[in-house]
XYZ file of C-alpha atoms in Angstrom:
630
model
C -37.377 50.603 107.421
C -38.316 53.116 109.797
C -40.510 54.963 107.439
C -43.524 53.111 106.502
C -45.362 52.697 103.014
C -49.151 52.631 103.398
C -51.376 50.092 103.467
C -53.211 50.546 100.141
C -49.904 50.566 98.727
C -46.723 48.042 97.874
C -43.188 49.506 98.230
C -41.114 48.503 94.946
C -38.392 45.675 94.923
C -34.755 46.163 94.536
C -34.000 48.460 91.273
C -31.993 46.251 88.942
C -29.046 47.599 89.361
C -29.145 47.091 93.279
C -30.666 43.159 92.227
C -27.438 41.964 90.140
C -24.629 44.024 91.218
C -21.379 41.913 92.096
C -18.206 43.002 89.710
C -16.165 40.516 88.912
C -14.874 40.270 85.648
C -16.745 37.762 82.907
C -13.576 35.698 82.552
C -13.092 34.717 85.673
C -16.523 34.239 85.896
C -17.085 31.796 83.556
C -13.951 30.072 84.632
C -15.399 29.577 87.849
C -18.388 27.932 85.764
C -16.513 25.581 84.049
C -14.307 24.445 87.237
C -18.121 23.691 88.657
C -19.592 21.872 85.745
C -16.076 19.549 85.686
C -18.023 16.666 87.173
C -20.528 16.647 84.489
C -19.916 14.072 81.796
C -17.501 14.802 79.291
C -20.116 14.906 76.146
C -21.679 17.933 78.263
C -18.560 19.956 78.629
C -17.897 19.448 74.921
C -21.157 20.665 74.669
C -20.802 23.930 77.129
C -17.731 25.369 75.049
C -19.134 26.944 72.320
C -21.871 28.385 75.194
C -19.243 30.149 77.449
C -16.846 31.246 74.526
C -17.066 32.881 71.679
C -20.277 33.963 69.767
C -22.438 31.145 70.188
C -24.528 30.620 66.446
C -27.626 30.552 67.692
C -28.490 33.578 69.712
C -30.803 31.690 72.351
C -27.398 30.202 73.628
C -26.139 33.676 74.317
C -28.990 35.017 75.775
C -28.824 32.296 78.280
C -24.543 33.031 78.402
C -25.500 36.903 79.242
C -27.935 35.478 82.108
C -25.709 32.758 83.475
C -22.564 35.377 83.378
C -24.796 38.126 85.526
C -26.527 35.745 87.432
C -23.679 33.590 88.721
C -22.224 36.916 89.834
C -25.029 37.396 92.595
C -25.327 34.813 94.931
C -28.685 35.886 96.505
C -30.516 36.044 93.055
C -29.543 32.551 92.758
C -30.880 31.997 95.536
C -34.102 33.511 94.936
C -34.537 32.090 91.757
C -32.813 28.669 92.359
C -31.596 28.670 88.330
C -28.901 26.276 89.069
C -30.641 23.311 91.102
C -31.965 20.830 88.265
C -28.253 20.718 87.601
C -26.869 20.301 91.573
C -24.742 23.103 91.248
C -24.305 25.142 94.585
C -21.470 27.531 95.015
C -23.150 30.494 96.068
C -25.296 29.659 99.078
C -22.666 30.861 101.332
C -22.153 34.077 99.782
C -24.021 37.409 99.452
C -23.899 40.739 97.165
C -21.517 42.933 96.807
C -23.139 46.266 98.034
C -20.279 48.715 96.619
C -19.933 51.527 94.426
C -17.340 49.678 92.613
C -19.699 46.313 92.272
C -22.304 48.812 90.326
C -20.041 50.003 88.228
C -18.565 46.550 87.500
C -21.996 45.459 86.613
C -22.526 48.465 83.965
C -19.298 47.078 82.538
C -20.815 44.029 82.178
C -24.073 44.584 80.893
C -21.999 46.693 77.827
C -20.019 43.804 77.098
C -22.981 41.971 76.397
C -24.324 44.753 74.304
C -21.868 44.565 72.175
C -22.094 40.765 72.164
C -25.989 40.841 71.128
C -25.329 43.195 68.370
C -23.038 40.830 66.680
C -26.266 39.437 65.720
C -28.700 40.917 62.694
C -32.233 40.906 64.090
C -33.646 41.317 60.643
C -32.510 37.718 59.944
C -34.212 36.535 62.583
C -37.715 34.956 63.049
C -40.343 37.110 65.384
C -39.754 35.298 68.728
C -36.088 35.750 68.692
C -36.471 39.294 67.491
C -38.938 39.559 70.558
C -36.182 38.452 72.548
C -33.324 40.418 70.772
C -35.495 43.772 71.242
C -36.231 43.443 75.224
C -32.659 42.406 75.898
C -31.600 45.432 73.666
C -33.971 48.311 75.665
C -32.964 46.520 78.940
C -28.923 47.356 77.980
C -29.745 50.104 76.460
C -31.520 51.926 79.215
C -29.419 50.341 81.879
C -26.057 51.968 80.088
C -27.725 55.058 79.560
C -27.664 55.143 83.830
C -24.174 55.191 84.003
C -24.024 59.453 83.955
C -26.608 59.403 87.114
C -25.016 56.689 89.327
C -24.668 58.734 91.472
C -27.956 60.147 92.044
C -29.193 56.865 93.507
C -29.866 56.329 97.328
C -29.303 52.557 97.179
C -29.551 52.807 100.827
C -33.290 54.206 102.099
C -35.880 53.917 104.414
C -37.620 50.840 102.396
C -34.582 49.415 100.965
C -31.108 48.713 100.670
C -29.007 46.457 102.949
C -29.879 47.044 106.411
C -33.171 45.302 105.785
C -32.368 43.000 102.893
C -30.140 41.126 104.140
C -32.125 39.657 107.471
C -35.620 39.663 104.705
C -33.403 37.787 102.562
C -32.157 35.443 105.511
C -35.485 35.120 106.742
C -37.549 34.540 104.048
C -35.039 33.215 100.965
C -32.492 30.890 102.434
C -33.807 27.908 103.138
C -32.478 25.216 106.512
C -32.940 21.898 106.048
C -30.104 19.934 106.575
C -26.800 21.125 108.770
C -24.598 22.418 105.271
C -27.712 24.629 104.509
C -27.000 26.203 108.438
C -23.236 26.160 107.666
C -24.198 28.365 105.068
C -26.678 30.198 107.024
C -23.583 31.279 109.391
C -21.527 31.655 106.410
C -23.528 34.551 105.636
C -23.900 36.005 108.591
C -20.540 36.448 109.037
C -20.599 38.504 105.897
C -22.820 40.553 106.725
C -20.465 43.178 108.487
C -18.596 43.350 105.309
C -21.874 44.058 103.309
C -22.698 47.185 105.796
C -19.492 47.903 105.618
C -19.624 48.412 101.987
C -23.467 49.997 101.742
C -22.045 52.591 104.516
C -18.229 53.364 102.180
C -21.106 54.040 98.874
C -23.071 56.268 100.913
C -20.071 58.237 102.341
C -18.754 58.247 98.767
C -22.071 59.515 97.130
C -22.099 62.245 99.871
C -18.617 63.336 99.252
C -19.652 63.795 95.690
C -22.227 66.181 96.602
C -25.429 63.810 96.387
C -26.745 63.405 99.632
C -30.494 62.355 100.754
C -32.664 64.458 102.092
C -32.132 64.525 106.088
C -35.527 62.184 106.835
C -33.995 59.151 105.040
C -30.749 59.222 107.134
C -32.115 59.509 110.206
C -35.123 57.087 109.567
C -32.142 54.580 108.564
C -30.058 55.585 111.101
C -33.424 54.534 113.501
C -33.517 51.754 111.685
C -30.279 50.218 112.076
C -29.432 51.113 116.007
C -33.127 49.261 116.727
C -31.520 46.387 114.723
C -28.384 46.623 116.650
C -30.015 46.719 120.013
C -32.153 44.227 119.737
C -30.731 41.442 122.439
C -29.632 38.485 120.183
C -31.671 35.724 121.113
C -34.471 37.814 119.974
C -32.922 38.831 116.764
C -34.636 37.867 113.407
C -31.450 35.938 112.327
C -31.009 33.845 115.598
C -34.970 32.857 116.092
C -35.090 32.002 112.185
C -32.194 29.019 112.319
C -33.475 28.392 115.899
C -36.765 27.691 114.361
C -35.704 25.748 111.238
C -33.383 23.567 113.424
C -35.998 22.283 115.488
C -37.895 21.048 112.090
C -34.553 18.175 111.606
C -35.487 15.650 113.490
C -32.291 13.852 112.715
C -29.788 16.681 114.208
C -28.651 15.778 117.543
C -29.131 18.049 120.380
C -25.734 18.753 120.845
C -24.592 19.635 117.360
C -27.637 22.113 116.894
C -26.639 23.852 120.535
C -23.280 24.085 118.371
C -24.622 25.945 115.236
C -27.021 28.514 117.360
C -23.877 29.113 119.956
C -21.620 29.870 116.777
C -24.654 32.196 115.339
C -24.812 34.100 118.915
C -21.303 35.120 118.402
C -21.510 35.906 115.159
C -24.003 38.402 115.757
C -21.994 40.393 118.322
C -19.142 40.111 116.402
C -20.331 41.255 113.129
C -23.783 41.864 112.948
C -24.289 44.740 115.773
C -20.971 46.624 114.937
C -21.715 46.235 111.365
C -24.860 48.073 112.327
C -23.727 50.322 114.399
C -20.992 51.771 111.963
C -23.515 52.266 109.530
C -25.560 54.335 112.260
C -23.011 56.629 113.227
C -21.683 57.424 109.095
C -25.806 58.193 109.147
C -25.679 60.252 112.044
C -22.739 62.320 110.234
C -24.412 62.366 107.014
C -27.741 63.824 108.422
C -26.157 66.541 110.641
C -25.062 68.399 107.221
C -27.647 67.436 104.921
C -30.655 69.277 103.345
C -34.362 68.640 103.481
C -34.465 69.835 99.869
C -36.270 66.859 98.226
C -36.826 66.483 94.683
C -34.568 65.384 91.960
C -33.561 68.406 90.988
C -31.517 69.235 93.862
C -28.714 67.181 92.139
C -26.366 68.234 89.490
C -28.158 67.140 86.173
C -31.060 66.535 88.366
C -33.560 66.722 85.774
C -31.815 64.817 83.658
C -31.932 62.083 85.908
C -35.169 62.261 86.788
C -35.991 61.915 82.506
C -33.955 58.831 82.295
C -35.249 57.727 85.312
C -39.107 58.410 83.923
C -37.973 56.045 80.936
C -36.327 53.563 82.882
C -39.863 53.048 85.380
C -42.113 53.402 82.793
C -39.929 51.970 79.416
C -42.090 55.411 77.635
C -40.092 58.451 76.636
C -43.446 60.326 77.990
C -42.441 63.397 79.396
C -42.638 64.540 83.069
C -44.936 67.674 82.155
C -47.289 64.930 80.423
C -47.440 62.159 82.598
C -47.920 65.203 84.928
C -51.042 66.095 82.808
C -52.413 62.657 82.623
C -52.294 61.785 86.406
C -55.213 65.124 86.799
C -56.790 63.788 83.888
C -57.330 60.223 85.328
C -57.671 61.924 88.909
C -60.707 63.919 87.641
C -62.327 61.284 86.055
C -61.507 58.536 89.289
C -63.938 61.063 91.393
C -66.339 60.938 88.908
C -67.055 57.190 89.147
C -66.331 57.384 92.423
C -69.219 59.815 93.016
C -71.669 57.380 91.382
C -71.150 54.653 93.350
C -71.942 57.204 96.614
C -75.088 58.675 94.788
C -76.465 54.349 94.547
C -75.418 53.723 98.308
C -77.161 56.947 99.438
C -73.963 58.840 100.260
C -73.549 62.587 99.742
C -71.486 63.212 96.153
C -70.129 66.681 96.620
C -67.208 65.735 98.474
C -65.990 61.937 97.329
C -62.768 62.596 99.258
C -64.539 63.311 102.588
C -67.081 60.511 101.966
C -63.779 58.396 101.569
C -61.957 59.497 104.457
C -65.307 58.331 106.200
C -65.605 54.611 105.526
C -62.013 54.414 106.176
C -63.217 54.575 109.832
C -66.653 52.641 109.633
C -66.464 50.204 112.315
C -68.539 47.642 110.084
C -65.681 47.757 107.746
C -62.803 47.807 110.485
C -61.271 44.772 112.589
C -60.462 44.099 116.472
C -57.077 45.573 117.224
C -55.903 41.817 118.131
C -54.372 38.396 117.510
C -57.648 37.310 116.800
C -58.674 40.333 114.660
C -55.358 39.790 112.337
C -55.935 35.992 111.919
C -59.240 36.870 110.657
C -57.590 39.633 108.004
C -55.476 36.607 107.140
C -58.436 33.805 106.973
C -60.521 36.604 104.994
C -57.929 37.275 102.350
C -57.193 33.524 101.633
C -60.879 33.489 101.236
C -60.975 36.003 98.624
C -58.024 34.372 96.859
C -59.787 30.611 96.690
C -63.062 32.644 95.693
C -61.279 34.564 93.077
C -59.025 31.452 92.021
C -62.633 29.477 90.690
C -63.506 32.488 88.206
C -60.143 32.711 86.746
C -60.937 30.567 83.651
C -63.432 33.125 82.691
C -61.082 35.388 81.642
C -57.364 33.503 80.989
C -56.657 30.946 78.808
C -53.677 29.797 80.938
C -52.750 29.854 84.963
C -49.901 29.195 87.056
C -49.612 26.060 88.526
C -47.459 26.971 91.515
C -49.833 28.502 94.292
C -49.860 31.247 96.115
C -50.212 31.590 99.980
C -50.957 34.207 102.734
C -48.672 35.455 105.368
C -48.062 37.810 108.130
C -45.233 40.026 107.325
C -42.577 39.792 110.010
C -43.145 41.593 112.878
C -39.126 42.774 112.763
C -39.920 44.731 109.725
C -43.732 45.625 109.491
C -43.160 49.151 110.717
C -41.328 49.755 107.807
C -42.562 47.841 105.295
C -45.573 47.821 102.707
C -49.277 47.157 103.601
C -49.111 44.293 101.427
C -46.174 42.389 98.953
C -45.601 39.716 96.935
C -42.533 37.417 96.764
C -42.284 35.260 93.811
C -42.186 31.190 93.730
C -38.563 29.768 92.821
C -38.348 28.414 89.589
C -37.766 24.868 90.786
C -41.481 25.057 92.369
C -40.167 24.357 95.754
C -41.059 27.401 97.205
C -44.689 29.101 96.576
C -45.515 32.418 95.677
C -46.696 34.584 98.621
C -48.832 37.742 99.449
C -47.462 39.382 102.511
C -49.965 41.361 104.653
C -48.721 43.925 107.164
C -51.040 43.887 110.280
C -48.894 46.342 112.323
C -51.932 48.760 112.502
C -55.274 46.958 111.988
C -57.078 50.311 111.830
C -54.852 50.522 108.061
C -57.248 47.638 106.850
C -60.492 48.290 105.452
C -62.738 44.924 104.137
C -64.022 46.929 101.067
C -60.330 47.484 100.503
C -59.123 44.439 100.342
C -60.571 42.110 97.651
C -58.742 44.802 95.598
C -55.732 44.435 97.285
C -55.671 40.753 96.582
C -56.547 41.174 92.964
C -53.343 43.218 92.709
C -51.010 41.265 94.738
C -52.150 37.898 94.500
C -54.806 37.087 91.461
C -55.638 37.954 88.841
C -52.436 40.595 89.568
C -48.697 40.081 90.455
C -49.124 35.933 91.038
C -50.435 35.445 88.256
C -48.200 37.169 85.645
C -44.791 36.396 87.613
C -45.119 32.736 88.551
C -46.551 32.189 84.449
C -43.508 33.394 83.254
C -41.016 31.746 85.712
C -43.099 28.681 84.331
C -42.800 29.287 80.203
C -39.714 27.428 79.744
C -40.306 28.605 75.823
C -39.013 31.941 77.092
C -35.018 32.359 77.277
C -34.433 32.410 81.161
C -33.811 35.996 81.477
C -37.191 36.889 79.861
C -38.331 35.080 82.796
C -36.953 37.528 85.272
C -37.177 40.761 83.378
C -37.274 43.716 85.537
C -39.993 46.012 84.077
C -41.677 48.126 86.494
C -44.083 49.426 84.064
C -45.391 46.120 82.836
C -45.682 44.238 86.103
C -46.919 46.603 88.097
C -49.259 48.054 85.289
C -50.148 44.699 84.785
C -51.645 44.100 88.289
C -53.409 47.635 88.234
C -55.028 46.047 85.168
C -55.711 43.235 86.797
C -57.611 45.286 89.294
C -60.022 46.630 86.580
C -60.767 43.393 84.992
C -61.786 42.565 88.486
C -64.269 45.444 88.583
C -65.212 44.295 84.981
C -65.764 41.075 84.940
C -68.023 41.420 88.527
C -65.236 39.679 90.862
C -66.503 42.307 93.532
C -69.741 41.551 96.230
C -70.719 44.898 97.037
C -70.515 48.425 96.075
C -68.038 49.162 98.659
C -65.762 46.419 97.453
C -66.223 48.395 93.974
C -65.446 51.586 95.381
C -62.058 50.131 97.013
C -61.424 49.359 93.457
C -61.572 52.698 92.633
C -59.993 54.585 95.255
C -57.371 52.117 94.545
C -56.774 53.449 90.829
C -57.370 57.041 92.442
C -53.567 56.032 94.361
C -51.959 55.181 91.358
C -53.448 58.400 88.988
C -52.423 60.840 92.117
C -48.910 59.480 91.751
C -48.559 60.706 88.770
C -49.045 64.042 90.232
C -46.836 64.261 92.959
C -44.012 62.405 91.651
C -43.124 64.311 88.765
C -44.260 67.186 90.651
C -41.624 66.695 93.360
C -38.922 65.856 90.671
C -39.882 67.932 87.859
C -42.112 71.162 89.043
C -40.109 71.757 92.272
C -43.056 70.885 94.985
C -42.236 70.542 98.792
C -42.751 67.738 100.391
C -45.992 69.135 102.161
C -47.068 70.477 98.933
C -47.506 67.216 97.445
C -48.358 65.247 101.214
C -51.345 67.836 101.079
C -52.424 67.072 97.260
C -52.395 63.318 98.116
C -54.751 64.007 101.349
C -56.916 65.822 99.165
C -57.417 63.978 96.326
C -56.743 60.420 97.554
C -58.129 60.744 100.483
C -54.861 59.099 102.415
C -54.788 59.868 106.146
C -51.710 62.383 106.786
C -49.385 59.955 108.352
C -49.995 57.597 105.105
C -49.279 60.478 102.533
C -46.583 61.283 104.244
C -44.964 57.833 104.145
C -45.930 57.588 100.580
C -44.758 61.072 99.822
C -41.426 59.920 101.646
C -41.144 56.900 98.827
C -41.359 59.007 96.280
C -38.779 61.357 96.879
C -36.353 58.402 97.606
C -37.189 56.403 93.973
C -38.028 59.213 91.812
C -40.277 58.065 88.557
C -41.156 54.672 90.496
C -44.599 55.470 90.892
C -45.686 56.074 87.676
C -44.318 52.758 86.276
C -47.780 51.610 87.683
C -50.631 53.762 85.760
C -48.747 54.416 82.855
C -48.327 50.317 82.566
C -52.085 49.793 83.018
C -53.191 52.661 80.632
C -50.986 51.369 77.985
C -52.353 47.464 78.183
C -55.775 49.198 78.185
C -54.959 51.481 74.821
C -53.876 47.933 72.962
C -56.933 46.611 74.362
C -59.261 49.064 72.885
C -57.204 48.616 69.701
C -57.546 45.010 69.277
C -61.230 45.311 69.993
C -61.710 48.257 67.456
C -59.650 46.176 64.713
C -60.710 42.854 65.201
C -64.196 43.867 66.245
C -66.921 40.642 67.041
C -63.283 38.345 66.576
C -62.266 39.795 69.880
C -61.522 37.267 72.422
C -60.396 38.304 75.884
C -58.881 35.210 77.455
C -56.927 35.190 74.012
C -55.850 39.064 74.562
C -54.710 38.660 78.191
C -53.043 35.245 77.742
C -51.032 37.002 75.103
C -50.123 40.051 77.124
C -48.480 37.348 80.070
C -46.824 34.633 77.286
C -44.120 37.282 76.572
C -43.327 38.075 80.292
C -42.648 41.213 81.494
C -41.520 43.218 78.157
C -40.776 47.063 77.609
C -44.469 48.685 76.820
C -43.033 49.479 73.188
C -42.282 46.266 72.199
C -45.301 44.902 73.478
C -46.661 46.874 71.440
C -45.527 45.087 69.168
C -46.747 41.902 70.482
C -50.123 43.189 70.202
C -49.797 44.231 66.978
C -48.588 40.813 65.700
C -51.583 39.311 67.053
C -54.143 41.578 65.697
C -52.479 40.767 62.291
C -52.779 37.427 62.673
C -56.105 36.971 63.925
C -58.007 39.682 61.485
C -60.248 38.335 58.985
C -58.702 40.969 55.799
């Protein structure tokens, strides 16, 4: 990740189509299944029949057929997730994604035949849950399908994601090494990994051939990437130092047989991580010497119909660029309004908000010493904030997560890439906790009346919060659990922000003001992504609009600028999500007047999980019908 995302800022996740890719057929598939669950008792098997074949009667055993059949498909999701432990089943820990063109298109395929598996079933018959459930599987397939023209227009391989970086994160941070098969298949993995580049670099090539190409920054910033991956000597490589480390922790493994499994990893890596790298490096260097630094959508044939699916796919609205457009300088406007109050009480000047902004961002009282002792202290301070934050909680929900959520430094092999800040989810078997990742490759990035915001967003009341409740409503059919809206979870924790700076979770004026220019990021988006995509900007156009109105420092809007153009519509999931859960607020508090109970409003927002912003709509309006007095 040679290009960096800022530090007010968290770079997206996998899209969904990059998150459960493999294409093997659903046959075979389930096969494979059935082979596995052989040991199980006989009365289960009897049981699992009418689950893998057929139309199962009740439709919550085929929504959890249509996850099992994607899911077992993708090794590393079950990984992440862990679905499959309560019942001992293991066969993918040895495995990884398949990173092709091919393995996206089998996946499309897939995601059709369920389609036209859930609409064997009539909704109308059903009772509201499972029409809940029928209707967010339905817009997920729906809108996932509807991708198939513009597969093409993707860049599954950029300067914040694609293989080249998730596959050591994944290593690092997913698999877990605690007894000598889980380092078996550690290395198993590994070896894989040249066959992974191998087919990230043959979808590029084939994407360029095509005629959609990135713009020249992303290939070389890759290209940076990978050759500083390659190069870097192997005892000092992420993947070597990881099992190294993890090793150590068995007391029980003799010296001998763990010299074994690191000697086998140091060849592996010459053998098939570094040229696996370096291929990749020199297809980049190729693909940038004939590439444009045109940037937006549009360059692409059918660009801007892309870039409207795309809109609807990030944001689950069928808002139109020109309005979203109109509605990031609405909320821009009105941002520097408050933001000029809060100056005008701590005595600042309130002509130029930006300016004043720009200021504090290098106020020494609000800045930390550029060393190790300076980042443990970011680190001590945020955990802080979270335990502070944790004890006024019940004020405002109803319900909270039981798994917990802790602080790290994001690796040092990937910070100068990476986000300022990021949260990975808890698996679903509660061994593993949620965590907020904090980048501390440039201390100067870190302001304290920043960051009690920042921890409201990734942490709580934000992205811990809603995720790690729905991984833990086992009411919810397992892929409601896992559902990838951007515009809900992300506009979720941007909401989460502002209950924050309602409810008083703030201690100063300043920390309220982070709050602020913190919404400011999100409104600006609006601006500059649909006007990259949509109005034709340049890239300094818009890297000049976000200096000037969100008061980033140029080498930040530029990163973020850089993101943009990579994931076009991404950005807005995030203020279009928060306005909408603030519209149904003001609705239910209009309808159901002095009845209106806020811990009841946000616990229902989270018991759904992350839903399309249309059908929770509906979930709003259920509730206000069932809790008004007429």
């Amino acid at each position: 990740m040679a290009a960096r995302c800022n530090a007010r800022s968290d770079c997206p996740a996998e899209p969904t189509t990059q998150l459960i890719r493999q294409g093997v057929p659903v046959t075979r598939t389930l096969q494979r299944i059935v082979i596995l669950i052989a040991t199980l008792s006989v009365a289960a098997a009897i049981f699992l029949v009418p689950l893998l074949w057929g139309t199962p009667r009740n439709i919550d055993h085929f929504f959890l057929r249509s996850f099992i059949s994607v899911a077992s498909k993708h090794p590393m999701l079950l990984s992440y997730a862990r679905p499959l432990d309560a019942y001992n089943l293991d066969y993918y820990s040895d495995d990884l994604e398949d990173y092709s063109l091919a393995g996206e298109v089998a996946l499309l395929d897939q995601l059709e035949e369920i389609q036209s598996g859930l609409h064997a079933y009539h909704p109308q018959m059903m009772n509201a849950d499972k029409r809940l459930s029928y209707d967010a599987l339905d817009w997920l397939l729906e809108t996932q399908i509807a991708g198939r023209t513009f597969l093409n227009h993707a860049y599954p391989l950029n300067q914040f994601n694609g293989a080249q970086s998730g596959l050591p994160d994944f290593l690092v941070n997913i698999h877990q090494v605690s007894d000598v098969a889980d380092a078996q298949n550690y290395l198993a993995r590994v070896e894989k990994f040249e066959l992974a580049l191998e087919q990230m670099r043959e979808s590029v090539t084939l994407r360029a051939k095509r005629g959609y190409r990135p713009p020249r920054f992303v290939l070389e910033a890759v290209r940076e990437e990978t050759q500083a991956f390659a190069a870097t000597p192997v005892r000092e490589n992420v993947l070597y130092t990881k099992l190294s480390d993890s090793l150590g922790e068995i007391s029980e493994l003799p010296d001998e047989r763990r010299e074994e499994l690191l000697s086998d990893l140091e060849e592996l890596i010459r053998t098939k991580v570094q040229p696996g790298y370096l291929n990749l490096a020199a297809t980049l260097s190729d693909l940038a010497a004939d590439a444009s630094d045109d940037d937006g959508a549009w360059k692409h044939p059918d660009g801007a119909s892309y870039y409207r699916w795309a809109l609807k796919w990030h944001t689950t609205t069928d808002q139109s660029a020109d309005e979203i457009h109109q509605i990031g300088l609405d909320e821009t406007r009105r941002i520097h309004d408050e933001m000029r109050k809060i100056f005008a009480a701590t005595g600042h000047p309130t002509d130029k908000p930006i300016a004043r902004l720009l200021e504090l961002n290098r106020d020494a009282r609000f800045l930390y010493p550029d060393s190790d002792a300076g980042r443990e202290a970011i680190l001590d301070d945020y955990r802080s904030i979270i335990d502070d934050v944790q004890s006024r909680l019940p004020e405002v929900f109803g319900r909270l997560p039981k798994a917990s959520v802790e602080v790290e430094r994001v690796p040092i092999f990937k910070q100068a890439g990476s986000a300022g800040a990021y949260y990975n989810p808890p698996s679903l078997d509660g061994s593993r906790p949620g965590v907020f990742s904090v980048n501390l490759r440039d201390v100067s990035e870190i302001q304290r009346f920043r960051m009690r915001t920042l921890a409201f967003h990734e942490a709580v009341p934000g992205h811990h919060l809603q995720i790690a409740l729905a991984m833990e409503t086992t009411d919810l059919p397992l892929f409601r659990r896992f559902m990838p809206m951007t515009a809900f979870i992300e506009g979720w924790a941007l909401y989460a922000e502002r209950i924050a700076l309602e409810e008083g979770f703030h201690e100063t004026p300043y920390d309220e003001l982070g709050a602020l220019s913190a919404e400011l990021f999100r409104a600006v988006r609006l601006v500059v992504d649909t006007g990259i995509h949509s109005k034709r900007w340049t890239r300094e156009r818009a890297i000049e609009f976000m200096i000037e109105n969100a008061g980033l420092p140029r080498g930040d809007a530029t990163a973020e600028i850089e993101r943009y153009i990579v994931a076009p519509g991404q950005a807005c999931a995030y203020k279009m999500g928060q306005l909408k859960i603030l519209e149904l607020r003001a609705r239910a508090k209009t309808e159901l007047g002095e009845d209106f109970d806020l811990r009841a409003f946000n616990d229902v927002v989270l018991a759904g999980g992350a839903l399309p912003l249309a059908v929770l709509d509906q979930v709003i309006t259920r509730w206000i019908a069932e809790n008004s007095r007429d």
